[in-house]
PDB file of C-alpha atoms and ligand atoms in Angstrom:
ATOM      1  CA  MET A 578      79.507  76.799 117.933  1.00 78.00           C
ATOM      2  CA  ASP A 579      82.409  76.659 120.363  1.00 94.00           C
ATOM      3  CA  ILE A 580      84.775  79.553 120.898  1.00 96.00           C
ATOM      4  CA  GLN A 581      87.615  77.939 118.974  1.00 97.00           C
ATOM      5  CA  SER A 582      85.499  77.516 115.837  1.00 97.00           C
ATOM      6  CA  ARG A 583      84.182  81.035 116.172  1.00 98.00           C
ATOM      7  CA  VAL A 584      87.719  82.431 116.462  1.00 98.00           C
ATOM      8  CA  GLN A 585      88.795  80.462 113.388  1.00 98.00           C
ATOM      9  CA  SER A 586      85.844  81.686 111.393  1.00 98.00           C
ATOM     10  CA  VAL A 587      86.371  85.324 112.447  1.00 98.00           C
ATOM     11  CA  ARG A 588      90.073  85.132 111.608  1.00 98.00           C
ATOM     12  CA  ALA A 589      89.226  83.797 108.159  1.00 98.00           C
ATOM     13  CA  ARG A 590      86.780  86.662 107.612  1.00 98.00           C
ATOM     14  CA  ILE A 591      89.396  89.203 108.763  1.00 98.00           C
ATOM     15  CA  GLU A 592      91.897  87.729 106.312  1.00 98.00           C
ATOM     16  CA  ALA A 593      89.376  87.827 103.486  1.00 98.00           C
ATOM     17  CA  ALA A 594      88.507  91.463 104.220  1.00 98.00           C
ATOM     18  CA  CYS A 595      92.215  92.319 104.289  1.00 98.00           C
ATOM     19  CA  ALA A 596      92.725  90.555 100.973  1.00 98.00           C
ATOM     20  CA  ARG A 597      89.887  92.548  99.390  1.00 97.00           C
ATOM     21  CA  ALA A 598      91.471  95.764 100.637  1.00 98.00           C
ATOM     22  CA  GLY A 599      95.028  94.786  99.689  1.00 98.00           C
ATOM     23  CA  ARG A 600      96.094  94.881 103.311  1.00 98.00           C
ATOM     24  CA  SER A 601      98.082  92.477 105.451  1.00 98.00           C
ATOM     25  CA  PRO A 602      96.153  90.712 108.244  1.00 97.00           C
ATOM     26  CA  GLN A 603      99.047  91.644 110.500  1.00 97.00           C
ATOM     27  CA  GLU A 604      97.865  95.256 110.344  1.00 97.00           C
ATOM     28  CA  VAL A 605      94.619  94.329 112.104  1.00 98.00           C
ATOM     29  CA  THR A 606      94.483  93.501 115.806  1.00 98.00           C
ATOM     30  CA  LEU A 607      91.531  91.444 116.942  1.00 98.00           C
ATOM     31  CA  VAL A 608      90.405  92.761 120.325  1.00 98.00           C
ATOM     32  CA  ALA A 609      88.038  90.232 121.870  1.00 98.00           C
ATOM     33  CA  VAL A 610      85.405  92.002 123.938  1.00 98.00           C
ATOM     34  CA  THR A 611      84.663  89.860 126.986  1.00 98.00           C
ATOM     35  CA  LYS A 612      82.013  91.967 128.742  1.00 97.00           C
ATOM     36  CA  TYR A 613      79.325  89.314 128.203  1.00 96.00           C
ATOM     37  CA  VAL A 614      81.257  86.409 129.712  1.00 96.00           C
ATOM     38  CA  GLY A 615      83.406  85.232 132.620  1.00 96.00           C
ATOM     39  CA  VAL A 616      86.904  83.978 133.296  1.00 97.00           C
ATOM     40  CA  ALA A 617      86.378  80.559 131.685  1.00 97.00           C
ATOM     41  CA  GLU A 618      85.603  82.077 128.277  1.00 97.00           C
ATOM     42  CA  VAL A 619      88.533  84.495 128.608  1.00 98.00           C
ATOM     43  CA  ARG A 620      90.837  81.503 129.192  1.00 98.00           C
ATOM     44  CA  GLU A 621      89.399  79.802 126.133  1.00 97.00           C
ATOM     45  CA  LEU A 622      90.130  82.905 124.019  1.00 98.00           C
ATOM     46  CA  ILE A 623      93.700  82.959 125.306  1.00 98.00           C
ATOM     47  CA  ARG A 624      94.063  79.291 124.363  1.00 98.00           C
ATOM     48  CA  CYS A 625      93.060  80.352 120.862  1.00 98.00           C
ATOM     49  CA  GLY A 626      95.959  82.788 120.833  1.00 98.00           C
ATOM     50  CA  ILE A 627      94.024  85.983 121.565  1.00 98.00           C
ATOM     51  CA  TYR A 628      95.982  88.301 123.849  1.00 98.00           C
ATOM     52  CA  ASP A 629      94.056  91.532 123.283  1.00 98.00           C
ATOM     53  CA  LEU A 630      90.925  91.712 125.408  1.00 98.00           C
ATOM     54  CA  GLY A 631      88.404  94.528 125.701  1.00 98.00           C
ATOM     55  CA  GLU A 632      86.061  95.583 128.483  1.00 98.00           C
ATOM     56  CA  ASN A 633      83.806  98.623 128.696  1.00 98.00           C
ATOM     57  CA  ARG A 634      83.170  98.748 132.444  1.00 98.00           C
ATOM     58  CA  LEU A 635      85.694  98.505 135.245  1.00 98.00           C
ATOM     59  CA  GLN A 636      83.490  96.597 137.681  1.00 97.00           C
ATOM     60  CA  VAL A 637      82.627  93.946 135.108  1.00 97.00           C
ATOM     61  CA  ALA A 638      86.269  93.671 134.056  1.00 98.00           C
ATOM     62  CA  LEU A 639      87.904  93.444 137.465  1.00 98.00           C
ATOM     63  CA  PRO A 640      87.281  89.789 138.385  1.00 97.00           C
ATOM     64  CA  LYS A 641      88.621  88.734 134.984  1.00 98.00           C
ATOM     65  CA  VAL A 642      91.577  91.096 135.023  1.00 98.00           C
ATOM     66  CA  GLU A 643      92.533  89.853 138.489  1.00 97.00           C
ATOM     67  CA  ALA A 644      92.139  86.170 137.584  1.00 98.00           C
ATOM     68  CA  ILE A 645      94.148  86.142 134.363  1.00 98.00           C
ATOM     69  CA  ARG A 646      97.895  85.670 134.827  1.00 96.00           C
ATOM     70  CA  GLU A 647      98.905  85.396 131.196  1.00 96.00           C
ATOM     71  CA  PRO A 648     100.556  88.489 129.676  1.00 96.00           C
ATOM     72  CA  VAL A 649      97.415  89.787 127.975  1.00 98.00           C
ATOM     73  CA  ARG A 650      96.688  93.380 127.008  1.00 98.00           C
ATOM     74  CA  TRP A 651      93.427  94.712 128.425  1.00 98.00           C
ATOM     75  CA  HIS A 652      91.804  97.491 126.405  1.00 99.00           C
ATOM     76  CA  PHE A 653      89.427  99.903 128.116  1.00 98.00           C
ATOM     77  CA  ILE A 654      86.787 100.627 125.480  1.00 98.00           C
ATOM     78  CA  GLY A 655      83.848 102.185 127.371  1.00 98.00           C
ATOM     79  CA  HIS A 656      83.056 105.595 128.800  1.00 97.00           C
ATOM     80  CA  LEU A 657      85.626 106.302 131.500  1.00 98.00           C
ATOM     81  CA  GLN A 658      84.662 108.256 134.589  1.00 98.00           C
ATOM     82  CA  THR A 659      87.463 110.300 136.106  1.00 98.00           C
ATOM     83  CA  ASN A 660      87.064 108.615 139.487  1.00 98.00           C
ATOM     84  CA  LYS A 661      87.838 105.235 137.866  1.00 98.00           C
ATOM     85  CA  VAL A 662      91.098 106.345 136.269  1.00 98.00           C
ATOM     86  CA  LYS A 663      93.278 105.309 139.197  1.00 98.00           C
ATOM     87  CA  ASP A 664      91.953 101.747 139.000  1.00 98.00           C
ATOM     88  CA  VAL A 665      92.066 101.534 135.221  1.00 98.00           C
ATOM     89  CA  LEU A 666      95.643 102.765 134.742  1.00 98.00           C
ATOM     90  CA  PRO A 667      97.565  99.932 136.387  1.00 97.00           C
ATOM     91  CA  ARG A 668      95.412  97.238 134.751  1.00 98.00           C
ATOM     92  CA  PHE A 669      94.786  98.331 131.175  1.00 98.00           C
ATOM     93  CA  SER A 670      97.266  98.674 128.314  1.00 98.00           C
ATOM     94  CA  MET A 671      95.238 101.110 126.268  1.00 98.00           C
ATOM     95  CA  ILE A 672      92.302 103.477 126.749  1.00 98.00           C
ATOM     96  CA  HIS A 673      90.151 103.720 123.597  1.00 98.00           C
ATOM     97  CA  SER A 674      87.747 106.324 124.965  1.00 98.00           C
ATOM     98  CA  LEU A 675      89.667 109.520 125.648  1.00 98.00           C
ATOM     99  CA  ASP A 676      86.965 112.097 124.991  1.00 98.00           C
ATOM    100  CA  ARG A 677      87.500 115.165 127.174  1.00 97.00           C
ATOM    101  CA  TYR A 678      90.099 117.457 128.661  1.00 97.00           C
ATOM    102  CA  ALA A 679      89.224 116.676 132.301  1.00 98.00           C
ATOM    103  CA  LEU A 680      89.795 112.986 131.635  1.00 98.00           C
ATOM    104  CA  ALA A 681      93.148 113.626 129.953  1.00 98.00           C
ATOM    105  CA  LYS A 682      94.195 115.737 132.903  1.00 98.00           C
ATOM    106  CA  GLU A 683      93.235 113.077 135.444  1.00 98.00           C
ATOM    107  CA  ILE A 684      94.956 110.310 133.467  1.00 98.00           C
ATOM    108  CA  ASP A 685      98.175 112.322 133.363  1.00 98.00           C
ATOM    109  CA  ARG A 686      97.985 113.317 137.036  1.00 98.00           C
ATOM    110  CA  ARG A 687      97.395 109.749 138.218  1.00 98.00           C
ATOM    111  CA  ALA A 688      99.953 108.235 135.855  1.00 98.00           C
ATOM    112  CA  GLN A 689     102.637 110.594 137.135  1.00 98.00           C
ATOM    113  CA  LYS A 690     101.750 109.764 140.727  1.00 98.00           C
ATOM    114  CA  MET A 691     101.950 106.041 139.996  1.00 98.00           C
ATOM    115  CA  GLY A 692     105.215 106.304 138.078  1.00 98.00           C
ATOM    116  CA  ILE A 693     103.573 105.206 134.828  1.00 98.00           C
ATOM    117  CA  HIS A 694     105.512 106.967 132.068  1.00 97.00           C
ATOM    118  CA  GLU A 695     103.310 106.285 129.069  1.00 97.00           C
ATOM    119  CA  VAL A 696      99.566 105.802 128.719  1.00 97.00           C
ATOM    120  CA  PRO A 697      98.545 104.684 125.223  1.00 97.00           C
ATOM    121  CA  CYS A 698      95.199 106.271 124.338  1.00 98.00           C
ATOM    122  CA  LEU A 699      92.854 106.674 121.422  1.00 98.00           C
ATOM    123  CA  ILE A 700      90.597 109.684 121.018  1.00 98.00           C
ATOM    124  CA  GLN A 701      86.967 108.660 120.695  1.00 98.00           C
ATOM    125  CA  VAL A 702      85.180 110.509 117.924  1.00 98.00           C
ATOM    126  CA  ASN A 703      81.465 110.668 117.254  1.00 97.00           C
ATOM    127  CA  ILE A 704      81.506 110.537 113.466  1.00 96.00           C
ATOM    128  CA  SER A 705      77.850 109.649 113.027  1.00 92.00           C
ATOM    129  CA  GLY A 706      76.661 112.545 115.176  1.00 92.00           C
ATOM    130  CA  GLU A 707      74.129 110.367 117.003  1.00 90.00           C
ATOM    131  CA  GLU A 708      73.307 111.893 120.369  1.00 89.00           C
ATOM    132  CA  SER A 709      73.505 108.549 122.154  1.00 86.00           C
ATOM    133  CA  LYS A 710      77.113 108.045 121.106  1.00 86.00           C
ATOM    134  CA  GLY A 711      80.087 109.273 123.083  1.00 90.00           C
ATOM    135  CA  GLY A 712      83.091 111.035 121.656  1.00 97.00           C
ATOM    136  CA  LEU A 713      84.201 114.391 120.353  1.00 97.00           C
ATOM    137  CA  ALA A 714      82.716 115.973 117.271  1.00 97.00           C
ATOM    138  CA  PRO A 715      85.165 115.598 114.360  1.00 97.00           C
ATOM    139  CA  GLN A 716      85.824 119.332 114.182  1.00 97.00           C
ATOM    140  CA  GLU A 717      86.852 119.380 117.872  1.00 97.00           C
ATOM    141  CA  VAL A 718      89.547 116.749 117.589  1.00 96.00           C
ATOM    142  CA  LYS A 719      92.410 118.865 116.255  1.00 95.00           C
ATOM    143  CA  SER A 720      92.359 121.455 119.022  1.00 95.00           C
ATOM    144  CA  PHE A 721      91.787 118.720 121.615  1.00 96.00           C
ATOM    145  CA  LEU A 722      94.831 116.860 120.354  1.00 94.00           C
ATOM    146  CA  GLU A 723      96.882 120.049 120.493  1.00 92.00           C
ATOM    147  CA  SER A 724      95.747 120.697 124.081  1.00 94.00           C
ATOM    148  CA  LEU A 725      97.203 117.349 125.163  1.00 94.00           C
ATOM    149  CA  VAL A 726     100.817 118.523 124.832  1.00 91.00           C
ATOM    150  CA  GLU A 727     100.382 119.657 128.442  1.00 93.00           C
ATOM    151  CA  PHE A 728     100.188 116.039 129.531  1.00 96.00           C
ATOM    152  CA  PRO A 729     103.529 114.302 129.085  1.00 95.00           C
ATOM    153  CA  THR A 730     102.344 110.766 129.896  1.00 97.00           C
ATOM    154  CA  LEU A 731      99.591 110.661 127.270  1.00 96.00           C
ATOM    155  CA  ARG A 732     100.423 108.791 124.085  1.00 96.00           C
ATOM    156  CA  VAL A 733      97.609 109.309 121.630  1.00 96.00           C
ATOM    157  CA  GLN A 734      98.088 106.558 119.073  1.00 96.00           C
ATOM    158  CA  GLY A 735      94.976 107.051 116.992  1.00 96.00           C
ATOM    159  CA  LEU A 736      91.215 107.359 116.912  1.00 98.00           C
ATOM    160  CA  MET A 737      88.240 105.232 117.866  1.00 98.00           C
ATOM    161  CA  THR A 738      84.608 105.369 116.825  1.00 98.00           C
ATOM    162  CA  MET A 739      81.394 103.429 117.169  1.00 96.00           C
ATOM    163  CA  ALA A 740      79.150 103.176 114.137  1.00 94.00           C
ATOM    164  CA  PRO A 741      75.383 103.355 114.506  1.00 92.00           C
ATOM    165  CA  ARG A 742      73.424 100.102 114.631  1.00 89.00           C
ATOM    166  CA  VAL A 743      72.374  99.550 111.043  1.00 88.00           C
ATOM    167  CA  GLN A 744      70.593  96.800 109.117  1.00 90.00           C
ATOM    168  CA  GLN A 745      73.379  96.377 106.601  1.00 94.00           C
ATOM    169  CA  ALA A 746      77.057  96.675 107.493  1.00 94.00           C
ATOM    170  CA  GLU A 747      77.533  98.592 104.267  1.00 96.00           C
ATOM    171  CA  GLU A 748      75.551 101.499 105.743  1.00 96.00           C
ATOM    172  CA  ALA A 749      78.301 101.993 108.322  1.00 97.00           C
ATOM    173  CA  ARG A 750      80.964 102.508 105.666  1.00 98.00           C
ATOM    174  CA  PRO A 751      80.756 106.340 105.569  1.00 97.00           C
ATOM    175  CA  VAL A 752      81.375 106.431 109.336  1.00 97.00           C
ATOM    176  CA  PHE A 753      84.513 104.312 109.079  1.00 98.00           C
ATOM    177  CA  ARG A 754      85.720 106.250 106.063  1.00 98.00           C
ATOM    178  CA  GLY A 755      85.072 109.469 107.972  1.00 98.00           C
ATOM    179  CA  LEU A 756      87.279 108.361 110.841  1.00 98.00           C
ATOM    180  CA  ARG A 757      90.096 107.405 108.501  1.00 98.00           C
ATOM    181  CA  GLU A 758      89.896 110.713 106.639  1.00 97.00           C
ATOM    182  CA  LEU A 759      89.911 112.590 109.934  1.00 97.00           C
ATOM    183  CA  ARG A 760      92.969 110.641 111.057  1.00 96.00           C
ATOM    184  CA  ASP A 761      94.721 111.420 107.762  1.00 94.00           C
ATOM    185  CA  SER A 762      93.915 115.113 108.112  1.00 93.00           C
ATOM    186  CA  LEU A 763      95.418 115.129 111.622  1.00 93.00           C
ATOM    187  CA  ARG A 764      98.741 113.792 110.408  1.00 85.00           C
ATOM    188  CA  SER A 765      99.874 117.412 110.095  1.00 80.00           C
ATOM    189  CA  VAL A 766      99.395 117.979 113.836  1.00 81.00           C
ATOM    190  CA  HIS A 767     102.738 117.517 115.478  1.00 75.00           C
ATOM    191  CA  VAL A 768     102.621 114.864 118.192  1.00 77.00           C
ATOM    192  CA  PRO A 769     106.088 114.434 119.637  1.00 73.00           C
ATOM    193  CA  TYR A 770     105.834 110.659 120.112  1.00 75.00           C
ATOM    194  CA  GLY A 771     104.951 109.616 116.590  1.00 74.00           C
ATOM    195  CA  GLN A 772     102.018 109.131 114.267  1.00 81.00           C
ATOM    196  CA  LEU A 773      98.339 108.534 114.770  1.00 93.00           C
ATOM    197  CA  ARG A 774      98.524 105.003 113.461  1.00 94.00           C
ATOM    198  CA  GLU A 775      95.559 103.269 115.014  1.00 97.00           C
ATOM    199  CA  LEU A 776      91.935 103.215 113.914  1.00 98.00           C
ATOM    200  CA  SER A 777      89.814 101.290 116.406  1.00 98.00           C
ATOM    201  CA  MET A 778      86.577 100.686 114.521  1.00 98.00           C
ATOM    202  CA  GLY A 779      84.305  97.803 113.632  1.00 98.00           C
ATOM    203  CA  MET A 780      82.266  95.487 115.835  1.00 97.00           C
ATOM    204  CA  SER A 781      80.625  92.092 115.296  1.00 97.00           C
ATOM    205  CA  SER A 782      78.080  93.362 112.793  1.00 96.00           C
ATOM    206  CA  ASP A 783      80.339  95.521 110.652  1.00 97.00           C
ATOM    207  CA  PHE A 784      84.034  94.648 111.138  1.00 98.00           C
ATOM    208  CA  GLU A 785      84.677  93.592 107.561  1.00 98.00           C
ATOM    209  CA  VAL A 786      83.588  96.956 106.198  1.00 98.00           C
ATOM    210  CA  ALA A 787      85.704  98.667 108.880  1.00 98.00           C
ATOM    211  CA  ILE A 788      88.751  96.674 107.775  1.00 98.00           C
ATOM    212  CA  GLU A 789      88.145  97.621 104.148  1.00 98.00           C
ATOM    213  CA  GLU A 790      88.161 101.251 105.312  1.00 98.00           C
ATOM    214  CA  GLY A 791      91.427 100.930 107.247  1.00 98.00           C
ATOM    215  CA  ALA A 792      90.644  99.636 110.747  1.00 98.00           C
ATOM    216  CA  THR A 793      93.767  98.558 112.635  1.00 98.00           C
ATOM    217  CA  MET A 794      91.801  97.287 115.629  1.00 98.00           C
ATOM    218  CA  VAL A 795      88.407  95.606 115.533  1.00 98.00           C
ATOM    219  CA  ARG A 796      86.491  95.155 118.791  1.00 98.00           C
ATOM    220  CA  LEU A 797      84.508  91.941 118.581  1.00 98.00           C
ATOM    221  CA  GLY A 798      82.255  90.645 121.314  1.00 98.00           C
ATOM    222  CA  SER A 799      79.062  88.812 120.481  1.00 96.00           C
ATOM    223  CA  ILE A 800      80.376  87.097 117.356  1.00 97.00           C
ATOM    224  CA  LEU A 801      83.112  85.436 119.457  1.00 97.00           C
ATOM    225  CA  VAL A 802      81.647  84.742 122.850  1.00 95.00           C
ATOM    226  CA  LYS A 803      78.036  85.679 123.345  1.00 84.00           C
ATOM    227  CA  PRO A 804      75.851  82.616 123.879  1.00 74.00           C
ATOM    228  CA  SER A 805      73.038  82.495 121.344  1.00 68.00           C
ATOM    229  CA  ALA A 806      69.498  82.663 122.771  1.00 59.00           C
ATOM    230  CA  ARG A 807      69.110  78.934 122.170  1.00 58.00           C
ATOM    231  CA  GLU A 808      72.317  78.033 124.000  1.00 60.00           C
ATOM    232  CA  GLU A 809      71.271  80.204 126.937  1.00 57.00           C
ATOM    233  CA  GLU A 810      67.990  78.283 127.160  1.00 56.00           C
ATOM    234  CA  ARG A 811      69.820  74.957 127.274  1.00 57.00           C
ATOM    235  CA  GLY A 812      72.005  76.417 130.022  1.00 47.00           C
TER     236      GLY A 812
HETATM  237  C1  PLP B 184      80.339  95.810 123.456  1.00 68.41           C
HETATM  238  C2  PLP B 184      81.258  96.657 122.678  1.00 68.41           C
HETATM  239  C3  PLP B 184      81.848  96.162 121.516  1.00 68.41           C
HETATM  240  C4  PLP B 184      81.570  94.770 120.951  1.00 68.41           C
HETATM  241  O1  PLP B 184      80.283  94.736 120.426  1.00 68.41           O
HETATM  242  P1  PLP B 184      79.746  93.425 119.656  1.00 68.41           P
HETATM  243  O2  PLP B 184      78.650  93.953 118.810  1.00 68.41           O
HETATM  244  O3  PLP B 184      79.268  92.491 120.714  1.00 68.41           O
HETATM  245  O4  PLP B 184      80.869  92.885 118.867  1.00 68.41           O
HETATM  246  C5  PLP B 184      82.731  96.992 120.842  1.00 68.41           C
HETATM  247  N1  PLP B 184      83.024  98.231 121.281  1.00 68.41           N
HETATM  248  C6  PLP B 184      82.459  98.736 122.389  1.00 68.41           C
HETATM  249  C7  PLP B 184      82.831 100.120 122.821  1.00 68.41           C
HETATM  250  C8  PLP B 184      81.565  97.976 123.133  1.00 68.41           C
HETATM  251  O5  PLP B 184      81.002  98.483 124.234  1.00 68.41           O
END
């Protein structure tokens, strides 16, 4: 299937999930994860009207970020090392993986140096508790959020999580619900720049369940752009 048909099919599934949940499709941003593919596929996504693009590693992202001239928003969705912050800040519109104090501190320090006034971020939370997953434990998030008042450039706009790989998308539901409930419970924490609106959750295998549970951003890679094994063989 070509990228255009895949985008159409994914959009239809997003709309259907929104309808089931009584939500408007405009509340859900489709972030196309392009880590598997090159510039040509990114251009094709843009032609389909997708302007939110996600990458999890700086080195893999750079050639694409440099090549694309359209006004897209790049989302940094992977583990972020502090020594990469200076290269990520000028290129990415949002960091989905804020997960520690030292990283917050470095983001703020570099942003100030570069004259960047606002850095939209999401706090990554490990709801499932799997050891292999990054992110703060849910009970750590409140005090972490409060500690960020020291850093005037940080704009925490919500939370992000990754669900475990499961056989049935339905099994991921408690994780997505957990992130939403955590976000709701944090509404009482005063953040001077507004509310924690965003919930970045749901990937190719489970995005519909995530939308039913309140996702405002779904990060979709393989379902949009990854060549199937058969296509790879044909070359
Ligand atoms: C790769 C990746 C995705 C997309 O995963 P797919 O299963 O290919 O849709 C989403 N989020 C993060 C953090 C990723 O690294």
